Amino acid sequence: MLVTFRIEDTRTQLHSTPAEISALELAALTRRLHASDIALDVDANEFGAAPLNFEINANSLSMAAFTACFDHRAEIIAIVEEAQFLGRTLRVRHLGRLAPITIEVSEHIALARDLMMGPDLAGKVLFALGRDNADAGELTLDSLRTLLQNHRTYDAFRGAKIMPIYDSLAYLAFTNCGEQRPVLAWAS
């Protein structure tokens, strides 16, 4: 199973709240996303052409395009606007047959790409960072920056012959997320 490293923020207080959307609004959104060749981060066990649980970069479409999909609903515009301002993804969620479909600002920062790797490689990366195993965990970006500036960490990455991962992590560690306080999180 793949291990995904991504920048998340669960600490910043959001001003918007999740909003219900209709199946027709969801269809309009997915139609617009597919027509614009926008990549969807679809949850496991979802059908890619018509997903009910997925994330998208909030900056992948213009505000006008989002507004058209949701018939100018103020609560949806507020959600999209906040996600765009914070550089986050939007989360569309449907928890069950009788549950409503919702859209909300996700905890995932869209400014930097996710790193996905096999468990063996992830184990090497986490070992080089001074972690014991590849179980789910997190590390503040400040801590990651400090670790990557340590010559022992650099030597551990070089010794494991995974320098491209070191470079990718350095890119993530120095991503400017404004006043948000994100962490590098990993999970399988």
mmCIF file of C-alpha atoms in Angstrom, residues 68-134:
data_model
loop_
_atom_site.group_PDB
_atom_site.id
_atom_site.type_symbol
_atom_site.label_atom_id
_atom_site.label_comp_id
_atom_site.label_asym_id
_atom_site.label_seq_id
_atom_site.Cartn_x
_atom_site.Cartn_y
_atom_site.Cartn_z
ATOM 1 C CA ALA A 68 -22.259 28.979 -12.261
ATOM 2 C CA CYS A 69 -22.222 25.375 -10.977
ATOM 3 C CA PHE A 70 -23.936 26.365 -7.730
ATOM 4 C CA ASP A 71 -26.424 28.942 -9.013
ATOM 5 C CA HIS A 72 -24.761 31.867 -7.189
ATOM 6 C CA ARG A 73 -25.337 30.427 -3.677
ATOM 7 C CA ALA A 74 -23.642 32.725 -1.147
ATOM 8 C CA GLU A 75 -22.596 29.940 1.257
ATOM 9 C CA ILE A 76 -20.862 28.012 -1.538
ATOM 10 C CA ILE A 77 -19.136 31.155 -2.794
ATOM 11 C CA ALA A 78 -17.849 31.791 0.762
ATOM 12 C CA ILE A 79 -16.422 28.251 0.942
ATOM 13 C CA VAL A 80 -14.718 28.475 -2.452
ATOM 14 C CA GLU A 81 -13.402 31.962 -1.707
ATOM 15 C CA GLU A 82 -11.868 30.870 1.610
ATOM 16 C CA ALA A 83 -10.309 27.757 0.038
ATOM 17 C CA GLN A 84 -8.860 29.829 -2.806
ATOM 18 C CA PHE A 85 -7.510 32.449 -0.401
ATOM 19 C CA LEU A 86 -5.865 29.826 1.835
ATOM 20 C CA GLY A 87 -4.526 27.776 -1.104
ATOM 21 C CA ARG A 88 -6.487 24.717 0.017
ATOM 22 C CA THR A 89 -8.452 22.011 -1.699
ATOM 23 C CA LEU A 90 -12.228 21.684 -1.663
ATOM 24 C CA ARG A 91 -13.695 18.488 -0.216
ATOM 25 C CA VAL A 92 -16.915 17.003 -1.594
ATOM 26 C CA ARG A 93 -18.293 14.343 0.727
ATOM 27 C CA HIS A 94 -21.208 11.931 0.732
ATOM 28 C CA LEU A 95 -21.162 9.631 3.752
ATOM 29 C CA GLY A 96 -24.021 7.342 2.850
ATOM 30 C CA ARG A 97 -27.189 6.755 0.920
ATOM 31 C CA LEU A 98 -29.355 8.890 3.213
ATOM 32 C CA ALA A 99 -26.688 11.458 4.113
ATOM 33 C CA PRO A 100 -26.497 14.800 2.310
ATOM 34 C CA ILE A 101 -23.736 15.663 -0.155
ATOM 35 C CA THR A 102 -21.559 18.442 1.278
ATOM 36 C CA ILE A 103 -18.757 20.713 0.129
ATOM 37 C CA GLU A 104 -16.200 22.253 2.480
ATOM 38 C CA VAL A 105 -12.713 23.683 2.771
ATOM 39 C CA SER A 106 -10.327 20.767 3.144
ATOM 40 C CA GLU A 107 -7.403 20.530 5.536
ATOM 41 C CA HIS A 108 -5.074 19.779 2.605
ATOM 42 C CA ILE A 109 -2.858 22.563 1.321
ATOM 43 C CA ALA A 110 -2.877 22.589 -2.473
ATOM 44 C CA LEU A 111 0.241 24.757 -2.862
ATOM 45 C CA ALA A 112 2.565 21.746 -2.889
ATOM 46 C CA ARG A 113 2.056 18.365 -4.479
ATOM 47 C CA ASP A 114 1.635 15.163 -2.524
ATOM 48 C CA LEU A 115 4.495 12.670 -2.423
ATOM 49 C CA MET A 116 3.392 9.060 -2.805
ATOM 50 C CA MET A 117 5.758 6.140 -2.393
ATOM 51 C CA GLY A 118 5.871 2.491 -1.498
ATOM 52 C CA PRO A 119 6.193 1.426 2.139
ATOM 53 C CA ASP A 120 9.870 0.434 1.810
ATOM 54 C CA LEU A 121 10.880 3.821 0.423
ATOM 55 C CA ALA A 122 8.676 5.614 2.962
ATOM 56 C CA GLY A 123 10.384 3.621 5.710
ATOM 57 C CA LYS A 124 13.795 4.810 4.457
ATOM 58 C CA VAL A 125 12.580 8.407 4.345
ATOM 59 C CA LEU A 126 11.150 8.285 7.846
ATOM 60 C CA PHE A 127 14.274 6.551 9.173
ATOM 61 C CA ALA A 128 16.413 9.319 7.628
ATOM 62 C CA LEU A 129 14.162 11.835 9.387
ATOM 63 C CA GLY A 130 14.689 10.046 12.709
ATOM 64 C CA ARG A 131 11.321 8.275 12.792
ATOM 65 C CA ASP A 132 11.061 4.571 13.604
ATOM 66 C CA ASN A 133 8.266 3.375 11.339
ATOM 67 C CA ALA A 134 5.996 4.290 8.449
#
